[in-house]
Amino acid sequence: DASTKFIADSLAAAQSYTSQLLAGIARLHALSLIHRDIKDDNVVFDGARQALVIIDFDSAFEEYNIADPSAGELPLGRIGTPGYFAPEVQPSKVRSSDRVPYNHKVDVWSAGILLGNKLLASARTEAGDSDGGDDESDDDDDFLGYQEIVKRMAYVSRWASPDSPLLLAVDLLDKLLTRNPNRRIEAAEALVHPFLVLKP
């Protein structure tokens, strides 16, 4: 779509989109909220405010203690949109009927999937055609699942020029899409990543 092409073609636009999305998620977490359904359809542009807005809180988990997640109840259940699920939401070794607790880092993972689709869209044909790379994905035929994003990250890392800002974008995506939630970056920490402070 037009917004994806705009992100792919403009470093300033990519930085603005990424920073606004991560700032919004960081704000939610500071307010003890886990959105649990971060995806393209739930991030809209408010023309009046000239800003991104995160919408649809039907799946949100409230009263979450980000400072000490173990102090209170943790969210359970496979809630959200297939393709954007973090690995810990439904571990592969656990039956689908089991309910495994997780924390706010699921929003960070989903942001990584969304940003991977935005930032790596232009690498699609160069990296080779794919069905998205995941068994479960968004209904959009152009959606990039986790495995496809990883392939494109590897492609960029191998072929991009040393001074390409895409290398920094890939490094940020790698931190957002770290499979172990304990090692995955916080949204607030991601806001000071070199990709976002690089001058266009």
JSON list of C-alpha atoms in Angstrom, two decimals:
[
{"chain": "A", "resi": 1, "resn": "ASP", "atom": "CA", "xyz": [0.00, 0.00, 0.00]},
{"chain": "A", "resi": 2, "resn": "ALA", "atom": "CA", "xyz": [0.98, 3.64, -0.25]},
{"chain": "A", "resi": 3, "resn": "SER", "atom": "CA", "xyz": [2.05, 3.94, 3.38]},
{"chain": "A", "resi": 4, "resn": "THR", "atom": "CA", "xyz": [4.37, 0.96, 3.07]},
{"chain": "A", "resi": 5, "resn": "LYS", "atom": "CA", "xyz": [6.02, 2.42, -0.05]},
{"chain": "A", "resi": 6, "resn": "PHE", "atom": "CA", "xyz": [6.38, 5.75, 1.74]},
{"chain": "A", "resi": 7, "resn": "ILE", "atom": "CA", "xyz": [8.12, 4.08, 4.67]},
{"chain": "A", "resi": 8, "resn": "ALA", "atom": "CA", "xyz": [10.40, 2.11, 2.38]},
{"chain": "A", "resi": 9, "resn": "ASP", "atom": "CA", "xyz": [11.40, 5.16, 0.34]},
{"chain": "A", "resi": 10, "resn": "SER", "atom": "CA", "xyz": [11.98, 7.71, 3.11]},
{"chain": "A", "resi": 11, "resn": "LEU", "atom": "CA", "xyz": [14.37, 7.38, 6.03]},
{"chain": "A", "resi": 12, "resn": "ALA", "atom": "CA", "xyz": [12.72, 10.27, 7.86]},
{"chain": "A", "resi": 13, "resn": "ALA", "atom": "CA", "xyz": [9.28, 8.69, 7.43]},
{"chain": "A", "resi": 14, "resn": "ALA", "atom": "CA", "xyz": [10.58, 5.30, 8.59]},
{"chain": "A", "resi": 15, "resn": "GLN", "atom": "CA", "xyz": [12.15, 6.85, 11.68]},
{"chain": "A", "resi": 16, "resn": "SER", "atom": "CA", "xyz": [9.01, 8.85, 12.47]},
{"chain": "A", "resi": 17, "resn": "TYR", "atom": "CA", "xyz": [6.71, 5.85, 12.10]},
{"chain": "A", "resi": 18, "resn": "THR", "atom": "CA", "xyz": [8.98, 3.62, 14.15]},
{"chain": "A", "resi": 19, "resn": "SER", "atom": "CA", "xyz": [9.56, 6.11, 16.96]},
{"chain": "A", "resi": 20, "resn": "GLN", "atom": "CA", "xyz": [5.88, 7.05, 17.25]},
{"chain": "A", "resi": 21, "resn": "LEU", "atom": "CA", "xyz": [4.83, 3.39, 17.37]},
{"chain": "A", "resi": 22, "resn": "LEU", "atom": "CA", "xyz": [7.40, 2.48, 20.00]},
{"chain": "A", "resi": 23, "resn": "ALA", "atom": "CA", "xyz": [6.65, 5.62, 22.03]},
{"chain": "A", "resi": 24, "resn": "GLY", "atom": "CA", "xyz": [2.97, 4.70, 22.03]},
{"chain": "A", "resi": 25, "resn": "ILE", "atom": "CA", "xyz": [3.70, 1.17, 23.21]},
{"chain": "A", "resi": 26, "resn": "ALA", "atom": "CA", "xyz": [6.10, 2.43, 25.88]},
{"chain": "A", "resi": 27, "resn": "ARG", "atom": "CA", "xyz": [3.38, 4.80, 27.10]},
{"chain": "A", "resi": 28, "resn": "LEU", "atom": "CA", "xyz": [0.86, 1.98, 27.32]},
{"chain": "A", "resi": 29, "resn": "HIS", "atom": "CA", "xyz": [3.27, -0.14, 29.32]},
{"chain": "A", "resi": 30, "resn": "ALA", "atom": "CA", "xyz": [3.99, 2.79, 31.66]},
{"chain": "A", "resi": 31, "resn": "LEU", "atom": "CA", "xyz": [0.23, 2.99, 32.24]},
{"chain": "A", "resi": 32, "resn": "SER", "atom": "CA", "xyz": [0.16, -0.72, 33.19]},
{"chain": "A", "resi": 33, "resn": "LEU", "atom": "CA", "xyz": [-1.49, -1.77, 29.92]},
{"chain": "A", "resi": 34, "resn": "ILE", "atom": "CA", "xyz": [-0.56, -4.56, 27.52]},
{"chain": "A", "resi": 35, "resn": "HIS", "atom": "CA", "xyz": [-2.28, -4.04, 24.17]},
{"chain": "A", "resi": 36, "resn": "ARG", "atom": "CA", "xyz": [-1.92, -7.65, 22.94]},
{"chain": "A", "resi": 37, "resn": "ASP", "atom": "CA", "xyz": [-3.02, -6.89, 19.37]},
{"chain": "A", "resi": 38, "resn": "ILE", "atom": "CA", "xyz": [-0.47, -4.52, 17.86]},
{"chain": "A", "resi": 39, "resn": "LYS", "atom": "CA", "xyz": [-0.83, -4.81, 14.08]},
{"chain": "A", "resi": 40, "resn": "ASP", "atom": "CA", "xyz": [-1.16, -2.67, 10.98]},
{"chain": "A", "resi": 41, "resn": "ASP", "atom": "CA", "xyz": [-4.94, -2.30, 11.28]},
{"chain": "A", "resi": 42, "resn": "ASN", "atom": "CA", "xyz": [-4.62, -1.04, 14.85]},
{"chain": "A", "resi": 43, "resn": "VAL", "atom": "CA", "xyz": [-2.10, 1.71, 14.12]},
{"chain": "A", "resi": 44, "resn": "VAL", "atom": "CA", "xyz": [-3.73, 4.62, 12.31]},
{"chain": "A", "resi": 45, "resn": "PHE", "atom": "CA", "xyz": [-2.69, 8.11, 11.29]},
{"chain": "A", "resi": 46, "resn": "ASP", "atom": "CA", "xyz": [-4.60, 10.99, 12.87]},
{"chain": "A", "resi": 47, "resn": "GLY", "atom": "CA", "xyz": [-4.49, 13.76, 10.28]},
{"chain": "A", "resi": 48, "resn": "ALA", "atom": "CA", "xyz": [-5.65, 16.43, 12.71]},
{"chain": "A", "resi": 49, "resn": "ARG", "atom": "CA", "xyz": [-2.85, 15.65, 15.16]},
{"chain": "A", "resi": 50, "resn": "GLN", "atom": "CA", "xyz": [-0.36, 14.57, 12.48]},
{"chain": "A", "resi": 51, "resn": "ALA", "atom": "CA", "xyz": [0.48, 11.56, 14.61]},
{"chain": "A", "resi": 52, "resn": "LEU", "atom": "CA", "xyz": [0.14, 7.80, 14.78]},
{"chain": "A", "resi": 53, "resn": "VAL", "atom": "CA", "xyz": [-2.54, 6.50, 17.13]},
{"chain": "A", "resi": 54, "resn": "ILE", "atom": "CA", "xyz": [-2.84, 2.98, 18.54]},
{"chain": "A", "resi": 55, "resn": "ILE", "atom": "CA", "xyz": [-6.48, 1.86, 18.55]},
{"chain": "A", "resi": 56, "resn": "ASP", "atom": "CA", "xyz": [-8.67, -1.13, 19.51]},
{"chain": "A", "resi": 57, "resn": "PHE", "atom": "CA", "xyz": [-8.13, -2.00, 23.15]},
{"chain": "A", "resi": 58, "resn": "ASP", "atom": "CA", "xyz": [-10.63, -4.85, 23.22]},
{"chain": "A", "resi": 59, "resn": "SER", "atom": "CA", "xyz": [-7.83, -7.35, 23.88]},
{"chain": "A", "resi": 60, "resn": "ALA", "atom": "CA", "xyz": [-5.84, -5.17, 26.29]},
{"chain": "A", "resi": 61, "resn": "PHE", "atom": "CA", "xyz": [-4.74, -6.47, 29.68]},
{"chain": "A", "resi": 62, "resn": "GLU", "atom": "CA", "xyz": [-5.00, -3.91, 32.49]},
{"chain": "A", "resi": 63, "resn": "GLU", "atom": "CA", "xyz": [-3.47, -3.51, 35.94]},
{"chain": "A", "resi": 64, "resn": "TYR", "atom": "CA", "xyz": [-0.14, -4.94, 34.88]},
{"chain": "A", "resi": 65, "resn": "ASN", "atom": "CA", "xyz": [2.92, -4.10, 36.98]},
{"chain": "A", "resi": 66, "resn": "ILE", "atom": "CA", "xyz": [5.72, -3.52, 34.48]},
{"chain": "A", "resi": 67, "resn": "ALA", "atom": "CA", "xyz": [8.20, -2.74, 37.26]},
{"chain": "A", "resi": 68, "resn": "ASP", "atom": "CA", "xyz": [7.63, -6.14, 38.85]},
{"chain": "A", "resi": 69, "resn": "PRO", "atom": "CA", "xyz": [5.58, -8.46, 36.60]},
{"chain": "A", "resi": 70, "resn": "SER", "atom": "CA", "xyz": [5.81, -11.25, 39.17]},
{"chain": "A", "resi": 71, "resn": "ALA", "atom": "CA", "xyz": [4.02, -9.11, 41.75]},
{"chain": "A", "resi": 72, "resn": "GLY", "atom": "CA", "xyz": [0.60, -9.50, 40.17]},
{"chain": "A", "resi": 73, "resn": "GLU", "atom": "CA", "xyz": [-1.46, -11.53, 37.76]},
{"chain": "A", "resi": 74, "resn": "LEU", "atom": "CA", "xyz": [0.01, -12.20, 34.33]},
{"chain": "A", "resi": 75, "resn": "PRO", "atom": "CA", "xyz": [-2.09, -12.36, 31.17]},
{"chain": "A", "resi": 76, "resn": "LEU", "atom": "CA", "xyz": [-3.06, -15.74, 29.78]},
{"chain": "A", "resi": 77, "resn": "GLY", "atom": "CA", "xyz": [-4.50, -17.03, 26.55]},
{"chain": "A", "resi": 78, "resn": "ARG", "atom": "CA", "xyz": [-3.76, -16.79, 22.86]},
{"chain": "A", "resi": 79, "resn": "ILE", "atom": "CA", "xyz": [-5.17, -13.35, 22.25]},
{"chain": "A", "resi": 80, "resn": "GLY", "atom": "CA", "xyz": [-4.27, -11.18, 19.28]},
{"chain": "A", "resi": 81, "resn": "THR", "atom": "CA", "xyz": [-3.81, -11.76, 15.56]},
{"chain": "A", "resi": 82, "resn": "PRO", "atom": "CA", "xyz": [-2.08, -14.81, 14.04]},
{"chain": "A", "resi": 83, "resn": "GLY", "atom": "CA", "xyz": [1.19, -13.82, 12.43]},
{"chain": "A", "resi": 84, "resn": "TYR", "atom": "CA", "xyz": [1.82, -11.19, 15.09]},
{"chain": "A", "resi": 85, "resn": "PHE", "atom": "CA", "xyz": [1.86, -13.62, 18.04]},
{"chain": "A", "resi": 86, "resn": "ALA", "atom": "CA", "xyz": [5.05, -13.63, 20.10]},
{"chain": "A", "resi": 87, "resn": "PRO", "atom": "CA", "xyz": [6.56, -17.12, 20.57]},
{"chain": "A", "resi": 88, "resn": "GLU", "atom": "CA", "xyz": [5.71, -17.15, 24.27]},
{"chain": "A", "resi": 89, "resn": "VAL", "atom": "CA", "xyz": [2.01, -16.58, 23.62]},
{"chain": "A", "resi": 90, "resn": "GLN", "atom": "CA", "xyz": [1.79, -20.09, 22.24]},
{"chain": "A", "resi": 91, "resn": "PRO", "atom": "CA", "xyz": [4.99, -22.10, 22.77]},
{"chain": "A", "resi": 92, "resn": "SER", "atom": "CA", "xyz": [5.34, -24.86, 20.19]},
{"chain": "A", "resi": 93, "resn": "LYS", "atom": "CA", "xyz": [5.84, -27.53, 22.86]},
{"chain": "A", "resi": 94, "resn": "VAL", "atom": "CA", "xyz": [2.63, -26.67, 24.69]},
{"chain": "A", "resi": 95, "resn": "ARG", "atom": "CA", "xyz": [-0.81, -27.93, 23.71]},
{"chain": "A", "resi": 96, "resn": "SER", "atom": "CA", "xyz": [-3.09, -25.27, 22.24]},
{"chain": "A", "resi": 97, "resn": "SER", "atom": "CA", "xyz": [-5.51, -25.83, 25.13]},
{"chain": "A", "resi": 98, "resn": "ASP", "atom": "CA", "xyz": [-2.91, -24.83, 27.73]},
{"chain": "A", "resi": 99, "resn": "ARG", "atom": "CA", "xyz": [-2.81, -21.24, 28.95]},
{"chain": "A", "resi": 100, "resn": "VAL", "atom": "CA", "xyz": [0.74, -19.98, 29.41]},
{"chain": "A", "resi": 101, "resn": "PRO", "atom": "CA", "xyz": [1.42, -16.65, 31.18]},
{"chain": "A", "resi": 102, "resn": "TYR", "atom": "CA", "xyz": [3.42, -13.96, 29.40]},
{"chain": "A", "resi": 103, "resn": "ASN", "atom": "CA", "xyz": [4.26, -10.28, 29.87]},
{"chain": "A", "resi": 104, "resn": "HIS", "atom": "CA", "xyz": [4.31, -6.90, 28.08]},
{"chain": "A", "resi": 105, "resn": "LYS", "atom": "CA", "xyz": [7.11, -7.97, 25.76]},
{"chain": "A", "resi": 106, "resn": "VAL", "atom": "CA", "xyz": [4.46, -9.52, 23.48]},
{"chain": "A", "resi": 107, "resn": "ASP", "atom": "CA", "xyz": [3.68, -5.98, 22.27]},
{"chain": "A", "resi": 108, "resn": "VAL", "atom": "CA", "xyz": [7.35, -5.43, 21.43]},
{"chain": "A", "resi": 109, "resn": "TRP", "atom": "CA", "xyz": [7.41, -8.59, 19.31]},
{"chain": "A", "resi": 110, "resn": "SER", "atom": "CA", "xyz": [4.23, -7.59, 17.47]},
{"chain": "A", "resi": 111, "resn": "ALA", "atom": "CA", "xyz": [5.75, -4.16, 16.82]},
{"chain": "A", "resi": 112, "resn": "GLY", "atom": "CA", "xyz": [8.78, -5.94, 15.35]},
{"chain": "A", "resi": 113, "resn": "ILE", "atom": "CA", "xyz": [6.56, -7.88, 12.95]},
{"chain": "A", "resi": 114, "resn": "LEU", "atom": "CA", "xyz": [4.72, -4.72, 11.94]},
{"chain": "A", "resi": 115, "resn": "LEU", "atom": "CA", "xyz": [7.93, -2.75, 11.46]},
{"chain": "A", "resi": 116, "resn": "GLY", "atom": "CA", "xyz": [9.54, -5.63, 9.58]},
{"chain": "A", "resi": 117, "resn": "ASN", "atom": "CA", "xyz": [6.69, -5.41, 7.09]},
{"chain": "A", "resi": 118, "resn": "LYS", "atom": "CA", "xyz": [7.13, -1.64, 6.77]},
{"chain": "A", "resi": 119, "resn": "LEU", "atom": "CA", "xyz": [10.90, -1.35, 6.73]},
{"chain": "A", "resi": 120, "resn": "LEU", "atom": "CA", "xyz": [11.70, -4.37, 4.58]},
{"chain": "A", "resi": 121, "resn": "ALA", "atom": "CA", "xyz": [8.87, -4.08, 2.05]},
{"chain": "A", "resi": 122, "resn": "SER", "atom": "CA", "xyz": [11.22, -2.82, -0.66]},
{"chain": "A", "resi": 123, "resn": "ALA", "atom": "CA", "xyz": [13.46, -5.88, -0.24]},
{"chain": "A", "resi": 124, "resn": "ARG", "atom": "CA", "xyz": [10.63, -8.24, -1.16]},
{"chain": "A", "resi": 125, "resn": "THR", "atom": "CA", "xyz": [11.41, -8.96, -4.82]},
{"chain": "A", "resi": 126, "resn": "GLU", "atom": "CA", "xyz": [15.17, -8.89, -4.30]},
{"chain": "A", "resi": 127, "resn": "ALA", "atom": "CA", "xyz": [14.99, -11.41, -1.46]},
{"chain": "A", "resi": 128, "resn": "GLY", "atom": "CA", "xyz": [12.88, -13.75, -3.54]},
{"chain": "A", "resi": 129, "resn": "ASP", "atom": "CA", "xyz": [9.20, -14.59, -3.58]},
{"chain": "A", "resi": 130, "resn": "SER", "atom": "CA", "xyz": [7.68, -16.26, -0.58]},
{"chain": "A", "resi": 131, "resn": "ASP", "atom": "CA", "xyz": [4.33, -17.13, 0.89]},
{"chain": "A", "resi": 132, "resn": "GLY", "atom": "CA", "xyz": [5.18, -15.18, 4.03]},
{"chain": "A", "resi": 133, "resn": "GLY", "atom": "CA", "xyz": [7.17, -17.89, 5.77]},
{"chain": "A", "resi": 134, "resn": "ASP", "atom": "CA", "xyz": [4.76, -18.74, 8.57]},
{"chain": "A", "resi": 135, "resn": "ASP", "atom": "CA", "xyz": [1.96, -21.29, 8.94]},
{"chain": "A", "resi": 136, "resn": "GLU", "atom": "CA", "xyz": [-0.19, -18.54, 10.39]},
{"chain": "A", "resi": 137, "resn": "SER", "atom": "CA", "xyz": [-0.23, -15.07, 8.94]},
{"chain": "A", "resi": 138, "resn": "ASP", "atom": "CA", "xyz": [-2.32, -11.99, 8.36]},
{"chain": "A", "resi": 139, "resn": "ASP", "atom": "CA", "xyz": [-5.01, -12.25, 5.66]},
{"chain": "A", "resi": 140, "resn": "ASP", "atom": "CA", "xyz": [-3.05, -9.81, 3.48]},
{"chain": "A", "resi": 141, "resn": "ASP", "atom": "CA", "xyz": [-1.21, -11.71, 0.74]},
{"chain": "A", "resi": 142, "resn": "ASP", "atom": "CA", "xyz": [1.69, -9.26, 1.06]},
{"chain": "A", "resi": 143, "resn": "PHE", "atom": "CA", "xyz": [2.10, -9.88, 4.79]},
{"chain": "A", "resi": 144, "resn": "LEU", "atom": "CA", "xyz": [5.60, -10.93, 5.86]},
{"chain": "A", "resi": 145, "resn": "GLY", "atom": "CA", "xyz": [5.68, -13.49, 8.65]},
{"chain": "A", "resi": 146, "resn": "TYR", "atom": "CA", "xyz": [8.56, -13.90, 11.08]},
{"chain": "A", "resi": 147, "resn": "GLN", "atom": "CA", "xyz": [10.52, -16.36, 8.97]},
{"chain": "A", "resi": 148, "resn": "GLU", "atom": "CA", "xyz": [10.29, -14.17, 5.86]},
{"chain": "A", "resi": 149, "resn": "ILE", "atom": "CA", "xyz": [11.35, -11.10, 7.84]},
{"chain": "A", "resi": 150, "resn": "VAL", "atom": "CA", "xyz": [14.39, -12.98, 9.10]},
{"chain": "A", "resi": 151, "resn": "LYS", "atom": "CA", "xyz": [15.30, -13.92, 5.51]},
{"chain": "A", "resi": 152, "resn": "ARG", "atom": "CA", "xyz": [15.09, -10.30, 4.42]},
{"chain": "A", "resi": 153, "resn": "MET", "atom": "CA", "xyz": [17.11, -9.16, 7.42]},
{"chain": "A", "resi": 154, "resn": "ALA", "atom": "CA", "xyz": [19.83, -11.61, 6.40]},
{"chain": "A", "resi": 155, "resn": "TYR", "atom": "CA", "xyz": [19.66, -10.39, 2.81]},
{"chain": "A", "resi": 156, "resn": "VAL", "atom": "CA", "xyz": [20.04, -6.74, 3.86]},
{"chain": "A", "resi": 157, "resn": "SER", "atom": "CA", "xyz": [22.87, -7.59, 6.24]},
{"chain": "A", "resi": 158, "resn": "ARG", "atom": "CA", "xyz": [24.71, -9.34, 3.44]},
{"chain": "A", "resi": 159, "resn": "TRP", "atom": "CA", "xyz": [24.16, -6.97, 0.55]},
{"chain": "A", "resi": 160, "resn": "ALA", "atom": "CA", "xyz": [23.51, -3.47, 1.90]},
{"chain": "A", "resi": 161, "resn": "SER", "atom": "CA", "xyz": [26.31, -0.94, 1.69]},
{"chain": "A", "resi": 162, "resn": "PRO", "atom": "CA", "xyz": [28.19, -0.40, 4.97]},
{"chain": "A", "resi": 163, "resn": "ASP", "atom": "CA", "xyz": [26.69, 3.07, 5.43]},
{"chain": "A", "resi": 164, "resn": "SER", "atom": "CA", "xyz": [23.11, 2.02, 4.64]},
{"chain": "A", "resi": 165, "resn": "PRO", "atom": "CA", "xyz": [20.58, 3.00, 7.36]},
{"chain": "A", "resi": 166, "resn": "LEU", "atom": "CA", "xyz": [18.82, -0.27, 6.61]},
{"chain": "A", "resi": 167, "resn": "LEU", "atom": "CA", "xyz": [21.61, -2.04, 8.52]},
{"chain": "A", "resi": 168, "resn": "LEU", "atom": "CA", "xyz": [20.64, -0.10, 11.62]},
{"chain": "A", "resi": 169, "resn": "ALA", "atom": "CA", "xyz": [16.99, -0.87, 10.94]},
{"chain": "A", "resi": 170, "resn": "VAL", "atom": "CA", "xyz": [17.82, -4.57, 10.77]},
{"chain": "A", "resi": 171, "resn": "ASP", "atom": "CA", "xyz": [19.69, -4.35, 14.08]},
{"chain": "A", "resi": 172, "resn": "LEU", "atom": "CA", "xyz": [16.64, -2.77, 15.71]},
{"chain": "A", "resi": 173, "resn": "LEU", "atom": "CA", "xyz": [14.36, -5.44, 14.25]},
{"chain": "A", "resi": 174, "resn": "ASP", "atom": "CA", "xyz": [16.69, -8.11, 15.57]},
{"chain": "A", "resi": 175, "resn": "LYS", "atom": "CA", "xyz": [16.31, -6.70, 19.08]},
{"chain": "A", "resi": 176, "resn": "LEU", "atom": "CA", "xyz": [12.52, -6.37, 18.79]},
{"chain": "A", "resi": 177, "resn": "LEU", "atom": "CA", "xyz": [12.21, -9.93, 17.45]},
{"chain": "A", "resi": 178, "resn": "THR", "atom": "CA", "xyz": [14.44, -11.66, 19.97]},
{"chain": "A", "resi": 179, "resn": "ARG", "atom": "CA", "xyz": [12.63, -14.92, 20.70]},
{"chain": "A", "resi": 180, "resn": "ASN", "atom": "CA", "xyz": [13.51, -14.98, 24.40]},
{"chain": "A", "resi": 181, "resn": "PRO", "atom": "CA", "xyz": [11.28, -12.32, 26.02]},
{"chain": "A", "resi": 182, "resn": "ASN", "atom": "CA", "xyz": [13.76, -11.86, 28.87]},
{"chain": "A", "resi": 183, "resn": "ARG", "atom": "CA", "xyz": [16.36, -10.69, 26.35]},
{"chain": "A", "resi": 184, "resn": "ARG", "atom": "CA", "xyz": [13.96, -8.78, 24.10]},
{"chain": "A", "resi": 185, "resn": "ILE", "atom": "CA", "xyz": [14.39, -5.01, 24.20]},
{"chain": "A", "resi": 186, "resn": "GLU", "atom": "CA", "xyz": [11.88, -2.78, 26.00]},
{"chain": "A", "resi": 187, "resn": "ALA", "atom": "CA", "xyz": [9.89, -0.35, 23.86]},
{"chain": "A", "resi": 188, "resn": "ALA", "atom": "CA", "xyz": [11.31, 2.57, 25.84]},
{"chain": "A", "resi": 189, "resn": "GLU", "atom": "CA", "xyz": [14.87, 1.30, 25.33]},
{"chain": "A", "resi": 190, "resn": "ALA", "atom": "CA", "xyz": [14.30, 0.93, 21.61]},
{"chain": "A", "resi": 191, "resn": "LEU", "atom": "CA", "xyz": [13.51, 4.64, 21.34]},
{"chain": "A", "resi": 192, "resn": "VAL", "atom": "CA", "xyz": [17.21, 5.49, 21.73]},
{"chain": "A", "resi": 193, "resn": "HIS", "atom": "CA", "xyz": [18.41, 2.91, 19.22]},
{"chain": "A", "resi": 194, "resn": "PRO", "atom": "CA", "xyz": [20.94, 4.33, 16.70]},
{"chain": "A", "resi": 195, "resn": "PHE", "atom": "CA", "xyz": [18.47, 3.86, 13.83]},
{"chain": "A", "resi": 196, "resn": "LEU", "atom": "CA", "xyz": [16.11, 6.38, 15.42]},
{"chain": "A", "resi": 197, "resn": "VAL", "atom": "CA", "xyz": [18.72, 8.99, 16.27]},
{"chain": "A", "resi": 198, "resn": "LEU", "atom": "CA", "xyz": [20.44, 8.83, 12.88]},
{"chain": "A", "resi": 199, "resn": "LYS", "atom": "CA", "xyz": [20.01, 12.12, 11.04]},
{"chain": "A", "resi": 200, "resn": "PRO", "atom": "CA", "xyz": [18.28, 11.67, 7.65]}
]
